[in-house]
mmCIF file of C-alpha atoms in Angstrom:
data_model
loop_
_atom_site.group_PDB
_atom_site.id
_atom_site.type_symbol
_atom_site.label_atom_id
_atom_site.label_comp_id
_atom_site.label_asym_id
_atom_site.label_seq_id
_atom_site.Cartn_x
_atom_site.Cartn_y
_atom_site.Cartn_z
ATOM 1 C CA UNK A 1 -13.678 38.242 36.334
ATOM 2 C CA UNK A 2 -11.172 39.841 33.850
ATOM 3 C CA UNK A 3 -12.395 40.937 30.549
ATOM 4 C CA UNK A 4 -10.667 39.700 27.326
ATOM 5 C CA UNK A 5 -8.580 42.247 25.437
ATOM 6 C CA UNK A 6 -10.012 43.094 22.069
ATOM 7 C CA UNK A 7 -8.525 44.572 18.889
ATOM 8 C CA UNK A 8 -10.039 48.003 19.879
ATOM 9 C CA UNK A 9 -8.030 48.014 23.055
ATOM 10 C CA UNK A 10 -4.785 47.378 21.136
ATOM 11 C CA UNK A 11 -5.572 50.122 18.746
ATOM 12 C CA UNK A 12 -6.270 52.672 21.571
ATOM 13 C CA UNK A 13 -3.102 51.612 23.305
ATOM 14 C CA UNK A 14 -0.913 51.965 20.247
ATOM 15 C CA UNK A 15 -2.665 55.206 19.012
ATOM 16 C CA UNK A 16 -3.660 53.782 15.724
ATOM 17 C CA UNK A 17 -6.865 52.695 13.895
ATOM 18 C CA UNK A 18 -8.509 49.255 14.171
ATOM 19 C CA UNK A 19 -7.589 48.690 10.544
ATOM 20 C CA UNK A 20 -3.982 49.236 11.195
ATOM 21 C CA UNK A 21 -3.939 46.667 13.986
ATOM 22 C CA UNK A 22 -5.657 44.232 11.547
ATOM 23 C CA UNK A 23 -3.074 44.838 8.968
ATOM 24 C CA UNK A 24 -0.268 44.209 11.453
ATOM 25 C CA UNK A 25 -1.793 40.890 12.263
ATOM 26 C CA UNK A 26 -2.766 39.808 8.824
ATOM 27 C CA UNK A 27 -0.632 41.815 6.352
ATOM 28 C CA UNK A 28 2.377 43.146 8.333
ATOM 29 C CA UNK A 29 4.359 43.950 5.167
ATOM 30 C CA UNK A 30 1.837 46.730 4.434
ATOM 31 C CA UNK A 31 2.582 48.603 7.661
ATOM 32 C CA UNK A 32 5.514 50.934 8.333
ATOM 33 C CA UNK A 33 8.123 49.351 10.519
ATOM 34 C CA UNK A 34 7.795 51.970 13.311
ATOM 35 C CA UNK A 35 3.999 51.625 13.537
ATOM 36 C CA UNK A 36 4.224 47.862 13.323
ATOM 37 C CA UNK A 37 6.595 47.856 16.198
ATOM 38 C CA UNK A 38 4.299 50.036 18.223
ATOM 39 C CA UNK A 39 1.270 47.808 17.635
ATOM 40 C CA UNK A 40 3.231 44.629 18.367
ATOM 41 C CA UNK A 41 4.430 46.211 21.683
ATOM 42 C CA UNK A 42 0.872 47.025 22.612
ATOM 43 C CA UNK A 43 -0.256 43.455 21.680
ATOM 44 C CA UNK A 44 2.459 41.913 23.901
ATOM 45 C CA UNK A 45 1.864 44.426 26.711
ATOM 46 C CA UNK A 46 -1.954 43.743 26.824
ATOM 47 C CA UNK A 47 -1.811 39.981 26.178
ATOM 48 C CA UNK A 48 -4.031 40.266 23.139
ATOM 49 C CA UNK A 49 -4.961 36.988 21.308
ATOM 50 C CA UNK A 50 -6.913 37.268 18.186
ATOM 51 C CA UNK A 51 -10.229 35.295 17.963
ATOM 52 C CA UNK A 52 -9.492 32.546 15.458
ATOM 53 C CA UNK A 53 -13.017 31.433 15.487
ATOM 54 C CA UNK A 54 -14.229 34.741 14.484
ATOM 55 C CA UNK A 55 -11.633 34.901 11.785
ATOM 56 C CA UNK A 56 -12.689 31.559 10.495
ATOM 57 C CA UNK A 57 -16.371 32.531 10.396
ATOM 58 C CA UNK A 58 -15.588 35.715 8.397
ATOM 59 C CA UNK A 59 -13.458 33.658 6.005
ATOM 60 C CA UNK A 60 -16.144 30.876 5.781
ATOM 61 C CA UNK A 61 -13.690 28.053 6.284
ATOM 62 C CA UNK A 62 -12.808 26.519 9.554
ATOM 63 C CA UNK A 63 -9.335 25.289 10.356
ATOM 64 C CA UNK A 64 -10.644 22.566 12.587
ATOM 65 C CA UNK A 65 -11.851 19.078 11.592
ATOM 66 C CA UNK A 66 -13.825 16.864 14.003
ATOM 67 C CA UNK A 67 -12.872 13.270 14.665
ATOM 68 C CA UNK A 68 -15.406 11.143 16.437
ATOM 69 C CA UNK A 69 -14.371 7.524 17.282
ATOM 70 C CA UNK A 70 -16.035 4.726 19.382
ATOM 71 C CA UNK A 71 -13.514 4.335 22.243
ATOM 72 C CA UNK A 72 -10.420 6.495 22.865
ATOM 73 C CA UNK A 73 -9.580 3.842 25.589
ATOM 74 C CA UNK A 74 -8.765 1.529 22.660
ATOM 75 C CA UNK A 75 -5.164 2.198 21.291
ATOM 76 C CA UNK A 76 -6.391 1.293 17.851
ATOM 77 C CA UNK A 77 -8.373 4.643 17.744
ATOM 78 C CA UNK A 78 -5.422 6.514 19.269
ATOM 79 C CA UNK A 79 -3.421 5.408 16.219
ATOM 80 C CA UNK A 80 -6.324 6.419 13.842
ATOM 81 C CA UNK A 81 -6.216 9.889 15.526
ATOM 82 C CA UNK A 82 -2.486 10.074 15.216
ATOM 83 C CA UNK A 83 -2.663 9.440 11.493
ATOM 84 C CA UNK A 84 -5.430 11.955 11.034
ATOM 85 C CA UNK A 85 -3.602 14.680 13.054
ATOM 86 C CA UNK A 86 -0.354 14.287 11.122
ATOM 87 C CA UNK A 87 -2.160 14.650 7.734
ATOM 88 C CA UNK A 88 -4.189 17.608 8.985
ATOM 89 C CA UNK A 89 -1.338 19.426 10.420
ATOM 90 C CA UNK A 90 0.509 19.436 7.094
ATOM 91 C CA UNK A 91 -2.333 21.507 5.764
ATOM 92 C CA UNK A 92 -2.445 23.876 8.752
ATOM 93 C CA UNK A 93 -5.668 22.240 10.113
ATOM 94 C CA UNK A 94 -6.188 21.069 13.703
ATOM 95 C CA UNK A 95 -8.305 17.967 14.809
ATOM 96 C CA UNK A 96 -11.005 18.031 17.599
ATOM 97 C CA UNK A 97 -11.019 14.471 18.906
ATOM 98 C CA UNK A 98 -14.246 13.317 20.709
ATOM 99 C CA UNK A 99 -15.139 9.934 22.106
ATOM 100 C CA UNK A 100 -18.600 8.539 21.635
ATOM 101 C CA UNK A 101 -17.871 5.691 24.113
ATOM 102 C CA UNK A 102 -19.980 3.421 21.761
ATOM 103 C CA UNK A 103 -23.010 5.472 22.876
ATOM 104 C CA UNK A 104 -25.621 6.489 20.077
ATOM 105 C CA UNK A 105 -26.693 9.326 22.364
ATOM 106 C CA UNK A 106 -23.227 10.652 22.984
ATOM 107 C CA UNK A 107 -22.545 10.492 19.232
ATOM 108 C CA UNK A 108 -25.560 12.538 18.441
ATOM 109 C CA UNK A 109 -24.521 15.238 20.929
ATOM 110 C CA UNK A 110 -20.937 15.397 19.546
ATOM 111 C CA UNK A 111 -22.254 15.599 15.961
ATOM 112 C CA UNK A 112 -24.519 18.575 17.072
ATOM 113 C CA UNK A 113 -21.446 20.226 18.737
ATOM 114 C CA UNK A 114 -19.496 19.846 15.386
ATOM 115 C CA UNK A 115 -22.364 21.511 13.582
ATOM 116 C CA UNK A 116 -22.619 24.301 16.214
ATOM 117 C CA UNK A 117 -18.788 24.864 15.815
ATOM 118 C CA UNK A 118 -19.086 24.932 12.065
ATOM 119 C CA UNK A 119 -16.073 22.657 11.741
ATOM 120 C CA UNK A 120 -14.428 22.089 8.375
ATOM 121 C CA UNK A 121 -15.572 18.416 8.130
ATOM 122 C CA UNK A 122 -15.791 15.268 10.388
ATOM 123 C CA UNK A 123 -14.028 11.953 10.400
ATOM 124 C CA UNK A 124 -16.520 9.531 11.883
ATOM 125 C CA UNK A 125 -16.552 5.954 13.213
ATOM 126 C CA UNK A 126 -20.243 5.602 13.713
ATOM 127 C CA UNK A 127 -21.756 4.037 16.837
ATOM 128 C CA UNK A 128 -25.379 4.251 15.436
ATOM 129 C CA UNK A 129 -26.014 1.146 13.297
ATOM 130 C CA UNK A 130 -29.299 2.666 12.057
ATOM 131 C CA UNK A 131 -27.657 5.637 10.280
ATOM 132 C CA UNK A 132 -30.105 8.021 11.799
ATOM 133 C CA UNK A 133 -27.382 10.146 13.479
ATOM 134 C CA UNK A 134 -25.599 10.364 10.122
ATOM 135 C CA UNK A 135 -28.870 11.312 8.347
ATOM 136 C CA UNK A 136 -29.545 14.070 10.811
ATOM 137 C CA UNK A 137 -25.965 15.372 10.482
ATOM 138 C CA UNK A 138 -26.041 15.337 6.744
ATOM 139 C CA UNK A 139 -28.669 18.156 6.696
ATOM 140 C CA UNK A 140 -26.019 20.544 8.055
ATOM 141 C CA UNK A 141 -24.041 20.281 4.868
ATOM 142 C CA UNK A 142 -20.830 19.553 6.572
ATOM 143 C CA UNK A 143 -18.610 17.024 4.665
ATOM 144 C CA UNK A 144 -17.684 13.875 6.493
ATOM 145 C CA UNK A 145 -15.609 10.781 5.944
ATOM 146 C CA UNK A 146 -16.449 7.400 7.520
ATOM 147 C CA UNK A 147 -13.509 5.649 9.177
ATOM 148 C CA UNK A 148 -13.271 1.971 9.882
ATOM 149 C CA UNK A 149 -16.696 1.698 8.174
ATOM 150 C CA UNK A 150 -17.550 0.966 4.539
ATOM 151 C CA UNK A 151 -19.926 3.688 3.162
ATOM 152 C CA UNK A 152 -22.748 1.298 2.228
ATOM 153 C CA UNK A 153 -25.935 3.096 1.258
ATOM 154 C CA UNK A 154 -24.236 6.487 1.317
ATOM 155 C CA UNK A 155 -22.409 8.622 -1.191
ATOM 156 C CA UNK A 156 -19.789 9.997 1.165
ATOM 157 C CA UNK A 157 -16.111 8.892 1.273
ATOM 158 C CA UNK A 158 -14.989 6.072 3.530
ATOM 159 C CA UNK A 159 -11.708 4.349 4.656
ATOM 160 C CA UNK A 160 -12.020 0.868 6.085
ATOM 161 C CA UNK A 161 -10.253 -2.524 6.284
ATOM 162 C CA UNK A 162 -11.567 -5.665 4.652
ATOM 163 C CA UNK A 163 -12.908 -7.213 7.979
ATOM 164 C CA UNK A 164 -14.311 -10.282 6.157
ATOM 165 C CA UNK A 165 -10.776 -11.058 4.951
ATOM 166 C CA UNK A 166 -9.422 -10.257 8.526
ATOM 167 C CA UNK A 167 -11.978 -12.676 10.121
ATOM 168 C CA UNK A 168 -10.884 -15.406 7.504
ATOM 169 C CA UNK A 169 -7.187 -14.838 8.259
ATOM 170 C CA UNK A 170 -7.710 -15.454 12.062
ATOM 171 C CA UNK A 171 -9.805 -18.529 11.740
ATOM 172 C CA UNK A 172 -7.887 -20.020 8.843
ATOM 173 C CA UNK A 173 -4.742 -19.755 10.909
ATOM 174 C CA UNK A 174 -6.447 -21.686 13.902
ATOM 175 C CA UNK A 175 -7.989 -24.315 11.482
ATOM 176 C CA UNK A 176 -4.460 -24.874 9.972
ATOM 177 C CA UNK A 177 -3.185 -25.261 13.529
ATOM 178 C CA UNK A 178 -5.648 -28.285 14.027
ATOM 179 C CA UNK A 179 -8.439 -26.585 15.871
ATOM 180 C CA UNK A 180 -11.966 -27.611 15.128
ATOM 181 C CA UNK A 181 -13.888 -26.089 17.853
ATOM 182 C CA UNK A 182 -13.555 -22.269 18.026
ATOM 183 C CA UNK A 183 -15.167 -19.490 19.973
ATOM 184 C CA UNK A 184 -15.868 -16.020 18.714
ATOM 185 C CA UNK A 185 -15.945 -13.414 21.291
ATOM 186 C CA UNK A 186 -17.769 -10.878 19.164
ATOM 187 C CA UNK A 187 -18.707 -7.622 20.845
ATOM 188 C CA UNK A 188 -21.965 -5.724 20.214
ATOM 189 C CA UNK A 189 -23.780 -7.375 17.253
ATOM 190 C CA UNK A 190 -24.911 -3.985 15.917
ATOM 191 C CA UNK A 191 -21.421 -3.059 14.716
ATOM 192 C CA UNK A 192 -20.633 -3.787 11.015
ATOM 193 C CA UNK A 193 -17.078 -4.777 11.846
ATOM 194 C CA UNK A 194 -18.204 -7.433 14.467
ATOM 195 C CA UNK A 195 -20.553 -8.981 11.821
ATOM 196 C CA UNK A 196 -17.999 -8.810 9.005
ATOM 197 C CA UNK A 197 -15.287 -10.556 11.080
ATOM 198 C CA UNK A 198 -17.790 -13.365 11.962
ATOM 199 C CA UNK A 199 -18.640 -13.777 8.173
ATOM 200 C CA UNK A 200 -14.978 -14.174 7.471
ATOM 201 C CA UNK A 201 -14.598 -16.720 10.297
ATOM 202 C CA UNK A 202 -17.427 -18.799 8.826
ATOM 203 C CA UNK A 203 -16.016 -18.506 5.331
ATOM 204 C CA UNK A 204 -12.630 -20.017 6.720
ATOM 205 C CA UNK A 205 -14.507 -22.808 8.248
ATOM 206 C CA UNK A 206 -16.384 -23.572 5.117
ATOM 207 C CA UNK A 207 -13.147 -23.532 3.151
ATOM 208 C CA UNK A 208 -12.016 -26.403 5.536
ATOM 209 C CA UNK A 209 -15.263 -28.349 5.148
ATOM 210 C CA UNK A 210 -16.482 -27.235 8.532
ATOM 211 C CA UNK A 211 -20.008 -26.024 9.300
ATOM 212 C CA UNK A 212 -21.098 -23.061 11.333
ATOM 213 C CA UNK A 213 -21.636 -25.305 14.350
ATOM 214 C CA UNK A 214 -17.775 -25.234 14.748
ATOM 215 C CA UNK A 215 -17.837 -21.499 15.662
ATOM 216 C CA UNK A 216 -19.572 -20.804 19.032
ATOM 217 C CA UNK A 217 -20.330 -17.062 19.398
ATOM 218 C CA UNK A 218 -20.036 -15.273 22.710
ATOM 219 C CA UNK A 219 -21.426 -11.768 22.326
ATOM 220 C CA UNK A 220 -20.330 -8.862 24.738
ATOM 221 C CA UNK A 221 -22.024 -5.579 25.403
ATOM 222 C CA UNK A 222 -18.696 -3.709 24.889
ATOM 223 C CA UNK A 223 -15.325 -4.087 23.233
ATOM 224 C CA UNK A 224 -13.093 -3.637 26.196
ATOM 225 C CA UNK A 225 -10.940 -5.598 28.416
ATOM 226 C CA UNK A 226 -13.620 -5.993 31.214
ATOM 227 C CA UNK A 227 -16.054 -7.511 28.570
ATOM 228 C CA UNK A 228 -13.238 -9.868 27.589
ATOM 229 C CA UNK A 229 -12.728 -11.015 31.073
ATOM 230 C CA UNK A 230 -16.501 -11.735 31.322
ATOM 231 C CA UNK A 231 -16.506 -13.765 28.115
ATOM 232 C CA UNK A 232 -13.537 -15.772 29.453
ATOM 233 C CA UNK A 233 -15.472 -16.652 32.617
ATOM 234 C CA UNK A 234 -18.472 -17.755 30.409
ATOM 235 C CA UNK A 235 -16.036 -19.721 28.297
ATOM 236 C CA UNK A 236 -14.554 -21.505 31.328
ATOM 237 C CA UNK A 237 -18.000 -22.581 32.341
ATOM 238 C CA UNK A 238 -18.755 -24.446 29.131
ATOM 239 C CA UNK A 239 -18.857 -28.233 29.439
ATOM 240 C CA UNK A 240 -17.458 -28.572 25.895
ATOM 241 C CA UNK A 241 -15.030 -25.712 25.897
ATOM 242 C CA UNK A 242 -13.571 -24.796 22.581
ATOM 243 C CA UNK A 243 -9.762 -25.231 22.098
ATOM 244 C CA UNK A 244 -9.296 -21.770 20.468
ATOM 245 C CA UNK A 245 -10.807 -18.258 20.639
ATOM 246 C CA UNK A 246 -11.000 -15.601 18.020
ATOM 247 C CA UNK A 247 -11.780 -12.149 19.541
ATOM 248 C CA UNK A 248 -13.272 -9.186 17.609
ATOM 249 C CA UNK A 249 -10.494 -6.968 18.970
ATOM 250 C CA UNK A 250 -7.359 -7.084 21.104
ATOM 251 C CA UNK A 251 -8.856 -5.563 24.195
ATOM 252 C CA UNK A 252 -11.370 -8.515 24.277
ATOM 253 C CA UNK A 253 -8.524 -10.920 23.650
ATOM 254 C CA UNK A 254 -6.390 -9.418 26.484
ATOM 255 C CA UNK A 255 -9.433 -9.842 28.813
ATOM 256 C CA UNK A 256 -9.880 -13.436 27.862
ATOM 257 C CA UNK A 257 -6.156 -13.935 28.361
ATOM 258 C CA UNK A 258 -6.416 -12.594 31.908
ATOM 259 C CA UNK A 259 -9.357 -14.749 32.722
ATOM 260 C CA UNK A 260 -7.537 -17.876 31.521
ATOM 261 C CA UNK A 261 -4.353 -16.849 33.485
ATOM 262 C CA UNK A 262 -6.418 -16.342 36.715
ATOM 263 C CA UNK A 263 -8.017 -19.860 36.254
ATOM 264 C CA UNK A 264 -4.698 -21.517 35.591
ATOM 265 C CA UNK A 265 -5.521 -22.396 31.992
ATOM 266 C CA UNK A 266 -2.434 -22.455 29.824
ATOM 267 C CA UNK A 267 -2.430 -20.340 26.757
ATOM 268 C CA UNK A 268 -1.805 -21.593 24.021
ATOM 269 C CA UNK A 269 -1.461 -25.299 25.063
ATOM 270 C CA UNK A 270 -5.039 -25.517 26.615
ATOM 271 C CA UNK A 271 -6.547 -22.502 24.822
ATOM 272 C CA UNK A 272 -5.281 -20.669 21.736
ATOM 273 C CA UNK A 273 -6.201 -16.911 21.340
ATOM 274 C CA UNK A 274 -6.184 -14.648 18.352
ATOM 275 C CA UNK A 275 -7.184 -10.913 18.629
ATOM 276 C CA UNK A 276 -7.737 -8.187 16.076
ATOM 277 C CA UNK A 277 -6.189 -4.686 15.500
ATOM 278 C CA UNK A 278 -2.589 -5.535 16.619
ATOM 279 C CA UNK A 279 -2.499 -2.713 19.217
ATOM 280 C CA UNK A 280 0.910 -2.103 20.942
ATOM 281 C CA UNK A 281 -0.192 -4.117 23.988
ATOM 282 C CA UNK A 282 -0.715 -7.207 21.964
ATOM 283 C CA UNK A 283 2.924 -7.834 21.618
ATOM 284 C CA UNK A 284 3.662 -6.870 25.160
ATOM 285 C CA UNK A 285 1.096 -9.191 26.779
ATOM 286 C CA UNK A 286 2.302 -11.896 29.130
ATOM 287 C CA UNK A 287 1.693 -14.229 26.378
ATOM 288 C CA UNK A 288 2.280 -12.212 23.250
ATOM 289 C CA UNK A 289 -0.939 -12.088 21.304
ATOM 290 C CA UNK A 290 -1.454 -13.235 17.791
ATOM 291 C CA UNK A 291 -3.591 -10.625 16.113
ATOM 292 C CA UNK A 292 -4.992 -9.462 12.724
ATOM 293 C CA UNK A 293 -3.200 -6.142 12.074
ATOM 294 C CA UNK A 294 -5.158 -3.043 10.838
ATOM 295 C CA UNK A 295 -3.135 -0.132 9.389
ATOM 296 C CA UNK A 296 -4.733 2.309 11.833
ATOM 297 C CA UNK A 297 -2.441 5.187 11.265
ATOM 298 C CA UNK A 298 -2.683 4.958 7.456
ATOM 299 C CA UNK A 299 -6.469 4.763 7.814
ATOM 300 C CA UNK A 300 -6.664 8.052 9.823
ATOM 301 C CA UNK A 301 -4.252 9.727 7.386
ATOM 302 C CA UNK A 302 -6.120 8.728 4.228
ATOM 303 C CA UNK A 303 -9.468 9.680 5.820
ATOM 304 C CA UNK A 304 -8.065 13.221 6.700
ATOM 305 C CA UNK A 305 -6.487 13.617 3.250
ATOM 306 C CA UNK A 306 -9.798 12.890 1.480
ATOM 307 C CA UNK A 307 -11.639 15.335 3.840
ATOM 308 C CA UNK A 308 -9.132 18.077 3.159
ATOM 309 C CA UNK A 309 -9.290 17.421 -0.607
ATOM 310 C CA UNK A 310 -13.123 17.759 -0.476
ATOM 311 C CA UNK A 311 -13.097 21.052 1.602
ATOM 312 C CA UNK A 312 -10.321 22.915 -0.323
ATOM 313 C CA UNK A 313 -11.379 26.351 -1.675
ATOM 314 C CA UNK A 314 -11.728 24.772 -5.086
ATOM 315 C CA UNK A 315 -12.969 21.299 -4.081
ATOM 316 C CA UNK A 316 -14.976 20.923 -7.442
ATOM 317 C CA UNK A 317 -12.742 18.190 -8.681
ATOM 318 C CA UNK A 318 -13.204 15.967 -5.611
ATOM 319 C CA UNK A 319 -14.876 12.605 -6.174
ATOM 320 C CA UNK A 320 -16.199 10.523 -3.347
ATOM 321 C CA UNK A 321 -14.529 7.227 -3.121
ATOM 322 C CA UNK A 322 -14.341 4.124 -0.872
ATOM 323 C CA UNK A 323 -11.005 2.860 0.080
ATOM 324 C CA UNK A 324 -10.676 -0.550 1.543
ATOM 325 C CA UNK A 325 -7.297 -1.587 3.034
ATOM 326 C CA UNK A 326 -6.067 -5.114 3.587
ATOM 327 C CA UNK A 327 -5.360 -6.691 7.025
ATOM 328 C CA UNK A 328 -2.322 -8.785 7.934
ATOM 329 C CA UNK A 329 -2.048 -11.683 10.329
ATOM 330 C CA UNK A 330 0.705 -11.328 12.915
ATOM 331 C CA UNK A 331 1.470 -14.708 14.563
ATOM 332 C CA UNK A 332 2.693 -14.721 18.143
ATOM 333 C CA UNK A 333 2.867 -17.288 20.906
ATOM 334 C CA UNK A 334 -0.792 -17.164 21.958
ATOM 335 C CA UNK A 335 -1.872 -19.291 19.102
ATOM 336 C CA UNK A 336 1.231 -21.586 18.646
ATOM 337 C CA UNK A 337 0.034 -24.702 20.439
ATOM 338 C CA UNK A 338 1.122 -28.140 19.356
ATOM 339 C CA UNK A 339 -1.918 -30.121 18.416
#
């Protein structure tokens, strides 16, 4: 197995000191042109690559931030990562993206990895509703920002969307269209986002003088298309099937749409569907999907900017803050039935 080339090898090949090689790499203007050319030639010939991690440890500040999301299979989190990466890159910082896959155990392992790598900070969408993983990670003293989650009970920064308002937007739209029996395909009940969207849905019903019995909840173990198809099958089996469905995210909604299509149920005439997130596939579905849009790219960028501000060399002026963005309803054909 080939050994890596070190700075001593470059110095030996160029006939200079290790300090001179270091100056060529870090302060080239301080080295004579002829010597600099000789060192650069040796670097090129030997294929030397400096150890960025070692440099960062000596400097005490990493140029890598971690991003841990619930599901990289969900385009919503891809957009969050895109926003974070753009903001970080402007400051010369890279982003290490990891996927907890909605697993508390995997989340804990990745947080331990971030601590071992001494990352600059972490952007985190928690999978652990108890907060134990966050409490354990906090002991390392590494700054973090919560993404798509309100920082309730913590002092750290957070960037989220008003999911109560989003749930109300979705169900108010369905009620205004004449629906009085609505299903909520909700996902795992442990997630704050799922609970908040349900709260908003019930608020919209109450505004219309309708009680909670007008919202039938169909929980799922995951927030993906397969779980949506399973919820759709359960929906089809109901004797008193609701006339509309609000789903906690677009992947669930697309799964419900697939189940209805396979069963010959017309969307939206027989069943109206509203999703959440407004991912790219929502507009491209066989029946374009009405959805509550979250500004995912903006969310990722704001979170990264707050983390960068906190971790600047002079971050003494940083104040933790909670940013709550507003959702927007995007109406398409999946909910436009004539009732």
